[in-house]
Short mmCIF file of C-alpha atoms and ligand atoms in Angstrom, two decimals:
data_model
loop_
_atom_site.label_atom_id
_atom_site.label_comp_id
_atom_site.label_asym_id
_atom_site.label_seq_id
_atom_site.Cartn_x
_atom_site.Cartn_y
_atom_site.Cartn_z
CA MET A 1 0.01 -0.03 0.01
CA PRO A 2 1.41 3.35 -0.94
CA VAL A 3 2.21 5.68 2.13
CA THR A 4 -0.02 8.85 2.56
CA GLU A 5 1.00 12.45 2.47
CA GLU A 6 0.20 12.64 6.20
CA GLN A 7 2.72 9.83 6.85
CA VAL A 8 5.37 11.44 4.86
CA LEU A 9 4.99 14.79 6.81
CA GLU A 10 4.94 12.80 10.20
CA ALA A 11 8.18 11.23 9.17
CA LEU A 12 9.68 14.47 8.26
CA ARG A 13 8.67 16.31 11.40
CA PRO A 14 11.62 15.11 13.34
CA VAL A 15 14.17 16.36 10.61
CA LEU A 16 15.87 19.52 11.71
CA ASP A 17 17.24 22.19 9.44
CA PRO A 18 21.03 21.94 10.14
CA GLU A 19 21.46 25.59 10.79
CA LEU A 20 18.12 26.76 12.20
CA HIS A 21 17.72 23.66 14.36
CA LEU A 22 14.06 23.59 14.01
CA SER A 23 11.75 20.94 12.27
CA ILE A 24 11.58 21.55 8.49
CA VAL A 25 7.95 20.85 8.77
CA GLU A 26 7.40 23.43 11.51
CA LEU A 27 9.25 25.95 9.50
CA ASP A 28 7.14 25.21 6.50
CA MET A 29 9.85 24.13 4.37
CA ILE A 30 8.09 21.27 2.75
CA LYS A 31 6.25 22.79 -0.16
CA GLN A 32 4.92 19.71 -1.85
CA VAL A 33 4.56 15.95 -1.15
CA ARG A 34 3.78 13.56 -4.14
CA VAL A 35 3.34 9.94 -3.81
CA ALA A 36 3.32 7.83 -7.07
CA GLY A 37 3.20 4.10 -6.17
CA ASP A 38 6.44 3.45 -4.15
CA ARG A 39 8.16 6.66 -5.20
CA VAL A 40 7.89 9.76 -2.91
CA GLY A 41 8.69 13.12 -4.29
CA VAL A 42 9.26 15.99 -1.82
CA VAL A 43 9.90 19.78 -2.61
CA VAL A 44 11.80 21.51 0.10
CA ALA A 45 12.20 25.17 0.09
CA LEU A 46 15.55 26.55 1.27
CA THR A 47 16.24 29.89 2.97
CA VAL A 48 18.75 30.94 0.53
CA ALA A 49 19.44 29.75 -2.92
CA GLY A 50 23.32 28.97 -2.38
CA CYS A 51 22.46 27.24 0.86
CA PRO A 52 25.78 25.55 1.97
CA MET A 53 23.64 22.61 3.48
CA ARG A 54 21.77 21.53 0.28
CA GLY A 55 23.41 18.14 0.43
CA GLU A 56 22.92 17.57 4.13
CA ILE A 57 19.25 18.63 3.82
CA THR A 58 18.58 16.26 1.00
CA LYS A 59 20.19 13.35 2.97
CA ARG A 60 18.32 14.09 6.09
CA VAL A 61 15.04 14.03 4.16
CA THR A 62 16.07 10.87 2.19
CA ASP A 63 17.15 9.07 5.37
CA ALA A 64 13.89 10.06 7.01
CA LEU A 65 11.63 8.64 4.23
CA ALA A 66 13.48 5.71 2.90
CA PRO A 67 12.72 3.42 5.76
CA LEU A 68 9.01 3.86 5.53
CA ALA A 69 7.03 0.90 4.38
CA GLY A 70 5.89 1.29 0.80
CA VAL A 71 8.66 3.63 -0.15
CA ALA A 72 11.18 2.32 -2.71
CA ALA A 73 12.62 5.63 -3.89
CA VAL A 74 12.69 9.35 -2.65
CA ASP A 75 13.11 12.35 -4.88
CA VAL A 76 14.13 15.56 -3.17
CA GLU A 77 13.70 18.68 -5.13
CA LEU A 78 15.03 21.99 -3.67
CA THR A 79 13.65 25.55 -4.24
CA VAL A 80 14.11 28.73 -2.57
CA MET A 81 11.60 30.61 -0.28
CA SER A 82 9.89 33.75 -1.26
CA GLU A 83 10.40 36.94 0.68
CA ALA A 84 7.09 36.40 2.57
CA GLU A 85 7.99 32.72 3.44
CA LEU A 86 11.43 34.01 4.86
CA SER A 87 9.43 36.66 6.89
CA ALA A 88 7.41 33.87 8.29
CA VAL A 89 10.38 31.74 9.12
CA ARG A 90 12.04 34.71 10.89
CA ASP A 91 8.88 35.34 12.92
CA LYS A 92 8.70 31.68 13.93
CA MET A 93 12.25 31.55 15.15
CA GLN A 94 11.88 34.74 17.05
CA ALA A 95 8.84 33.61 18.47
CA ARG A 96 10.81 30.63 19.76
CA HIS A 97 13.88 32.33 20.96
CA GLY A 98 14.00 35.99 20.36
CA ALA A 99 16.74 37.04 17.81
CA GLY A 100 19.53 35.65 20.18
CA GLY A 101 17.87 33.61 22.84
CA ALA A 102 15.37 35.51 24.88
CA ALA A 103 11.88 36.85 24.08
CA ALA A 104 11.94 39.62 21.60
CA GLY A 105 11.16 43.09 22.79
CA GLY A 106 12.61 46.38 23.85
CA GLY A 107 16.10 46.80 24.83
CA HIS A 108 16.79 46.42 28.51
CA ALA A 109 17.68 49.29 30.52
CA HIS A 110 20.83 48.87 32.40
CA GLY A 111 22.66 51.54 34.46
CA GLY A 112 20.46 54.06 32.84
CA GLN A 113 21.42 53.40 29.52
CA ARG A 114 19.57 51.28 26.69
CA LEU A 115 21.82 48.39 25.89
CA GLY A 116 19.40 46.81 23.44
CA HIS A 117 19.67 47.34 19.74
CA GLU A 118 18.97 50.89 18.37
CA GLU A 119 15.83 49.66 16.85
CA GLY A 120 14.79 48.34 20.02
CA ARG A 121 15.62 44.71 19.83
CA ALA A 122 16.91 43.25 23.11
CA ASN A 123 20.23 42.01 23.99
CA PRO A 124 19.19 38.48 25.25
CA PHE A 125 22.20 38.16 27.19
CA MET A 126 21.09 41.03 29.43
CA SER A 127 17.71 39.36 30.29
CA SER A 128 17.34 38.26 33.83
CA ASP A 129 16.22 34.90 32.80
CA ASN A 130 19.00 34.17 30.31
CA ARG A 131 21.07 31.34 31.89
CA THR A 132 24.06 31.47 29.26
CA ARG A 133 27.44 31.48 30.93
CA ILE A 134 29.81 33.78 29.17
CA LEU A 135 33.49 32.60 29.05
CA GLY A 136 35.76 35.25 28.02
CA ILE A 137 39.20 34.00 26.94
CA THR A 138 41.93 36.51 27.21
CA SER A 139 45.66 36.76 27.39
CA GLY A 140 48.09 39.60 27.81
CA LYS A 141 49.81 38.96 24.46
CA GLY A 142 49.29 37.16 21.25
CA GLY A 143 50.35 33.68 20.09
CA VAL A 144 49.86 31.84 23.39
CA GLY A 145 47.14 29.71 22.08
CA LYS A 146 43.90 31.57 23.10
CA SER A 147 42.00 30.83 19.89
CA SER A 148 43.11 27.26 20.05
CA VAL A 149 42.09 26.99 23.64
CA SER A 150 38.71 28.87 22.92
CA VAL A 151 37.94 26.46 19.98
CA ASN A 152 38.83 23.06 21.67
CA LEU A 153 37.14 24.26 24.90
CA ALA A 154 33.85 25.08 23.11
CA VAL A 155 34.04 21.64 21.33
CA ALA A 156 34.64 19.87 24.64
CA LEU A 157 31.62 21.57 26.12
CA ALA A 158 29.43 20.62 23.12
CA LYS A 159 30.71 17.06 23.38
CA GLN A 160 29.16 17.02 26.87
CA GLY A 161 25.92 17.78 25.51
CA PHE A 162 25.78 21.63 26.08
CA GLU A 163 24.45 23.99 23.55
CA VAL A 164 27.64 26.07 22.96
CA GLY A 165 28.46 29.21 20.75
CA ILE A 166 31.76 30.82 20.01
CA LEU A 167 32.17 34.47 19.37
CA ASP A 168 35.44 35.40 17.59
CA ALA A 169 35.91 38.97 19.01
CA ASP A 170 39.58 38.99 17.87
CA VAL A 171 38.89 41.71 15.36
CA TYR A 172 42.76 41.98 14.61
CA GLY A 173 43.27 38.28 13.89
CA PHE A 174 40.16 36.43 13.43
CA SER A 175 40.88 32.78 13.21
CA VAL A 176 38.23 30.83 14.70
CA PRO A 177 36.15 29.93 11.51
CA LYS A 178 39.30 28.52 9.95
CA MET A 179 40.01 26.52 13.06
CA LEU A 180 36.56 24.98 12.93
CA GLY A 181 36.73 24.49 9.15
CA ILE A 182 33.83 26.67 8.55
CA ASP A 183 33.99 27.88 4.86
CA HIS A 184 30.65 29.62 4.18
CA ASP A 185 29.17 32.69 5.65
CA PRO A 186 26.26 32.88 7.89
CA VAL A 187 22.72 32.85 6.40
CA VAL A 188 21.12 36.02 6.91
CA ILE A 189 17.15 36.14 6.94
CA GLU A 190 16.10 39.65 6.84
CA ASP A 191 17.92 41.22 9.88
CA MET A 192 18.58 37.97 11.55
CA ILE A 193 22.01 36.38 11.29
CA VAL A 194 22.07 32.55 11.57
CA PRO A 195 25.45 31.31 12.74
CA PRO A 196 27.19 28.43 10.86
CA VAL A 197 27.60 25.36 12.97
CA ALA A 198 30.62 23.07 13.30
CA TYR A 199 31.10 20.19 15.53
CA GLY A 200 28.02 21.31 17.46
CA VAL A 201 29.33 24.80 18.02
CA LYS A 202 27.75 27.82 16.67
CA CYS A 203 30.15 30.35 15.37
CA ILE A 204 30.30 34.15 14.53
CA SER A 205 33.35 35.94 13.59
CA ILE A 206 34.23 39.34 12.40
CA GLY A 207 35.90 37.46 9.65
CA PHE A 208 32.60 36.64 8.01
CA PHE A 209 31.94 40.33 7.53
CA VAL A 210 35.24 41.60 6.17
CA GLY A 211 37.49 40.29 3.36
CA GLU A 212 40.16 37.62 4.04
CA ASP A 213 42.98 40.02 3.64
CA GLN A 214 41.21 43.24 4.52
CA PRO A 215 42.95 44.71 7.50
CA VAL A 216 40.31 45.59 10.26
CA MET A 217 41.20 49.00 11.53
CA TRP A 218 37.97 49.72 13.33
CA ARG A 219 37.84 52.29 16.05
CA GLY A 220 36.22 51.83 19.37
CA PRO A 221 32.68 52.99 18.46
CA MET A 222 32.51 50.59 15.45
CA LEU A 223 33.89 47.66 17.35
CA HIS A 224 31.40 48.45 19.81
CA LYS A 225 28.63 48.49 17.29
CA ALA A 226 29.85 45.15 15.70
CA LEU A 227 29.92 43.38 19.10
CA GLU A 228 26.41 44.53 19.77
CA GLN A 229 25.23 43.23 16.48
CA PHE A 230 26.84 39.80 17.25
CA LEU A 231 24.81 39.59 20.37
CA VAL A 232 21.43 41.16 19.17
CA ASP A 233 21.08 40.19 15.61
CA VAL A 234 22.57 36.79 15.71
CA TYR A 235 20.19 33.80 16.36
CA TRP A 236 22.04 32.09 19.09
CA GLY A 237 19.26 30.04 20.38
CA ASP A 238 19.36 29.08 24.01
CA LEU A 239 23.05 28.62 24.60
CA ASP A 240 24.45 27.07 27.81
CA TYR A 241 27.87 28.59 27.04
CA LEU A 242 29.19 31.33 24.87
CA VAL A 243 33.00 31.16 24.61
CA ILE A 244 34.54 34.50 23.55
CA ASP A 245 37.95 34.62 21.92
CA MET A 246 39.17 38.00 23.01
CA PRO A 247 41.84 39.97 21.21
CA PRO A 248 45.04 40.04 22.76
CA GLY A 249 45.60 42.79 25.48
CA THR A 250 43.14 45.09 27.08
CA GLY A 251 41.50 47.89 25.00
CA ASP A 252 38.05 48.48 23.53
CA VAL A 253 36.61 45.08 22.91
CA ALA A 254 37.08 44.19 26.64
CA LEU A 255 35.25 47.37 27.61
CA SER A 256 32.47 46.79 25.27
CA MET A 257 32.11 43.28 26.52
CA ALA A 258 31.90 44.38 30.18
CA GLN A 259 29.04 46.62 29.01
CA TYR A 260 27.13 44.20 26.87
CA LEU A 261 27.89 40.96 28.72
CA PRO A 262 28.09 42.02 32.43
CA ARG A 263 27.82 38.37 33.35
CA SER A 264 31.14 37.51 31.56
CA GLU A 265 33.62 35.37 33.34
CA VAL A 266 37.21 36.02 32.42
CA TYR A 267 39.79 33.06 31.96
CA VAL A 268 43.42 33.94 31.22
CA VAL A 269 45.61 31.79 29.04
CA THR A 270 49.31 31.77 29.65
CA THR A 271 52.43 29.75 28.77
CA PRO A 272 54.55 28.27 31.45
CA GLN A 273 57.48 30.83 31.22
CA ALA A 274 57.71 33.63 33.84
CA ALA A 275 57.83 36.43 31.25
CA ALA A 276 54.51 35.20 29.52
CA GLN A 277 53.02 35.05 32.97
CA ARG A 278 53.91 38.73 33.65
CA VAL A 279 51.97 39.72 30.62
CA ALA A 280 49.18 37.57 31.30
CA GLN A 281 48.88 39.39 34.61
CA ARG A 282 48.01 42.57 32.72
CA ALA A 283 44.95 41.00 31.25
CA ALA A 284 43.99 39.91 34.58
CA TYR A 285 44.29 43.40 35.91
CA MET A 286 42.29 44.51 33.14
CA ALA A 287 39.47 42.14 34.12
CA LYS A 288 39.46 43.60 37.57
CA LYS A 289 39.42 47.27 36.22
CA ILE A 290 36.33 46.65 34.19
CA ASN A 291 34.87 44.61 37.03
CA LEU A 292 34.53 41.32 35.56
CA PRO A 293 35.15 38.19 37.69
CA LEU A 294 38.39 36.44 36.99
CA ARG A 295 37.68 32.88 37.11
CA GLY A 296 40.99 31.08 36.53
CA VAL A 297 44.09 30.70 34.64
CA ILE A 298 44.75 28.11 31.95
CA GLU A 299 48.25 27.18 31.05
CA ASN A 300 49.12 26.20 27.50
CA MET A 301 51.97 24.63 25.91
CA SER A 302 52.91 23.21 29.26
CA TRP A 303 54.84 20.39 28.13
CA PHE A 304 55.44 18.02 25.22
CA THR A 305 55.30 14.28 25.76
CA GLY A 306 58.02 12.41 23.97
CA ASP A 307 57.81 9.03 22.37
CA ASP A 308 59.69 7.79 25.41
CA GLY A 309 56.78 8.90 27.56
CA ARG A 310 58.79 11.59 29.25
CA ARG A 311 57.41 15.19 29.54
CA TYR A 312 59.64 17.80 28.27
CA GLU A 313 58.93 21.27 29.67
CA LEU A 314 60.02 23.18 26.62
CA PHE A 315 58.86 26.57 27.68
CA GLY A 316 59.77 26.32 31.42
CA ARG A 317 57.47 25.57 34.20
CA GLY A 318 55.33 26.99 36.92
CA GLY A 319 54.00 30.08 35.02
CA GLY A 320 50.43 29.08 35.26
CA GLU A 321 50.72 28.04 38.93
CA GLN A 322 52.48 31.31 39.88
CA LEU A 323 50.00 33.61 38.04
CA ALA A 324 47.11 31.71 39.58
CA SER A 325 48.53 31.96 43.06
CA ASP A 326 49.34 35.85 42.40
CA LEU A 327 45.87 36.48 41.31
CA GLY A 328 44.14 34.34 43.90
CA VAL A 329 42.17 32.16 41.47
CA PRO A 330 42.65 28.45 40.55
CA LEU A 331 44.77 26.95 37.84
CA LEU A 332 42.04 25.31 35.94
CA GLY A 333 44.11 23.19 33.46
CA GLN A 334 47.26 22.47 31.69
CA ILE A 335 47.37 21.74 27.89
CA PRO A 336 50.41 20.12 26.55
CA LEU A 337 52.03 21.02 23.15
CA VAL A 338 50.62 18.61 20.70
CA PRO A 339 51.52 18.66 16.98
CA ALA A 340 47.99 17.30 16.09
CA LEU A 341 46.53 20.34 17.98
CA ARG A 342 48.28 22.84 15.67
CA GLU A 343 47.61 20.76 12.66
CA GLY A 344 43.97 20.41 13.52
CA GLY A 345 43.78 24.19 13.87
CA ASP A 346 45.32 24.68 10.34
CA LEU A 347 42.92 22.06 8.80
CA GLY A 348 39.77 23.11 10.51
CA THR A 349 39.47 19.77 12.51
CA PRO A 350 39.91 20.43 16.14
CA VAL A 351 42.13 17.83 17.86
CA THR A 352 39.26 17.38 20.22
CA VAL A 353 37.30 15.93 17.32
CA THR A 354 39.99 14.02 15.45
CA ASP A 355 41.66 12.40 18.49
CA PRO A 356 39.10 12.43 21.35
CA SER A 357 41.23 10.05 23.52
CA GLY A 358 44.57 11.68 22.95
CA GLU A 359 46.48 13.63 25.62
CA ALA A 360 45.21 17.18 24.68
CA SER A 361 41.68 16.16 24.30
CA GLN A 362 41.49 14.51 27.59
CA LEU A 363 42.89 17.54 29.15
CA PHE A 364 40.32 19.87 27.16
CA ASP A 365 37.69 17.52 28.58
CA ALA A 366 38.78 17.77 32.01
CA LEU A 367 39.15 21.58 31.69
CA ALA A 368 35.60 21.75 30.38
CA GLU A 369 34.27 19.59 33.26
CA GLU A 370 36.17 21.92 35.72
CA ILE A 371 34.47 25.06 34.34
CA VAL A 372 31.14 23.37 34.39
CA ALA A 373 31.48 22.11 37.98
CA ARG A 374 32.67 25.39 39.20
CA GLY A 375 29.41 26.95 38.08
CA PRO A 376 28.61 30.49 37.21
CA SER A 377 30.29 33.22 39.38
CA ARG A 378 27.43 34.87 40.92
CA VAL A 379 23.69 35.30 40.50
CA PHE A 380 23.01 38.34 38.03
CA ARG A 381 19.97 40.30 39.23
CA PRO A 382 19.59 43.33 36.86
CA GLU A 383 16.79 44.54 38.88
CA LEU A 384 19.27 45.10 41.70
CA THR A 385 21.37 47.23 39.43
CA ILE A 386 21.89 50.51 41.19
CA ARG A 387 20.77 53.38 38.92
N1 ATP B 1 48.94 23.12 22.88
C1 ATP B 1 49.50 23.54 21.71
N2 ATP B 1 50.15 22.59 20.92
C2 ATP B 1 50.50 22.77 19.59
N3 ATP B 1 50.49 23.94 18.98
C3 ATP B 1 49.74 24.83 19.59
C4 ATP B 1 49.22 24.65 20.96
N4 ATP B 1 48.56 25.86 21.28
C5 ATP B 1 48.69 26.69 20.19
N5 ATP B 1 49.37 26.15 19.17
C6 ATP B 1 49.70 26.70 17.98
O1 ATP B 1 50.20 27.98 18.21
C7 ATP B 1 49.89 28.92 17.24
C8 ATP B 1 49.20 30.15 18.03
O2 ATP B 1 47.88 29.51 18.65
P1 ATP B 1 46.71 30.51 18.73
O3 ATP B 1 46.40 31.04 17.19
O4 ATP B 1 45.65 29.61 19.15
O5 ATP B 1 47.10 31.61 19.49
P2 ATP B 1 46.47 33.01 19.91
O6 ATP B 1 46.84 33.29 21.36
O7 ATP B 1 44.90 32.95 19.65
O8 ATP B 1 47.20 33.88 18.90
P3 ATP B 1 46.81 35.39 18.41
O9 ATP B 1 47.22 36.34 19.51
O10 ATP B 1 47.44 35.53 17.13
O11 ATP B 1 45.29 35.34 18.26
C9 ATP B 1 48.80 28.30 16.32
O12 ATP B 1 49.65 27.82 15.12
C10 ATP B 1 48.31 27.03 17.00
O13 ATP B 1 47.98 25.93 16.31
MG1 MG B 2 43.95 34.09 18.36
#
């Protein structure tokens, strides 16, 4: 007996759009179902013509329908949504989460200042019922592995089942999309930016909005604006964790972050040598100055384990421990030097994905567990803000 149209739609209901993370049936992406004997034809309307997920959507639809009794072949035809259909999708998503995770509505007043979008959309991370933990990864100087730590920590958290986003706020040297192997831009539906997802991590980077070799020489106000857009216009959904790869040093981005994300926790990455540790201390003082809680130190490039099983401490030792004790915060983890970590970064395949049982991955998993276990730093109660 041939399947019915209803059975086809029921089977498609659990199929999620890979980027929007909602049912393709609920999003009204199924435009037509044709049943001819044991052949089923489905017309799926995509949000954008050049949708990078064409193959993935076709596969998900085929996989959902092929096992149905009475179905021998599945034909998937892809079309593109009209403006009106896109508007309807955007409204549905905003009704679910708001642009970024909370109910849409006016910007929240904070400290007497409106921190929502100019047009009045809310910064969801300011909302009192928002539960996202914001992990700001900083360092006093470049090249210590901030981006590598951010990416692998984000992947480790996603592997533990959390909803995770990563915001590449390193406007001077954005590198996160490449490290995650993301080669397409975010999908933009009207004024809503849908972040690409890699290894379970939603990613937004300033790199998506400027050319590859275009130097970014934005001044404070523009950076401020860009960061605001990343928080307000990006459809983050309900995140458990938002990892922020901060630019090296102190500066404007940190100030904007403190203003837009007053619940941010700050983590300092350092290498084991004493000199690096002194520089990292600057980042820590910055956190204190802008009144964000410093939660801990992460030491990177701590040692290299040779084939003989011995640990070689190429960059000295004790820097992380010393910095943590100077600052009165815990040393949360030590990550060894692992060639596969660098290669993974270059190839866009994080070591936490390609070698999950390796030394570095295990230590990233432990670091993620430690950060989860320690919980958020304090209860944020915007209603208690002194105005
Ligand atoms: N534990 C590690 N083992 C091996 N290579 C590493 C490790 N950590 C970082 N690297 C490599 O060191 C280089 C610098 O790392 P990364 O880009 O993460 O640092 P960063 O602090 O973000 O730098 P920048 O200041 O330029 O943003 C990269 O090539 C990266 O692959
Ligand atoms: Mg970096």
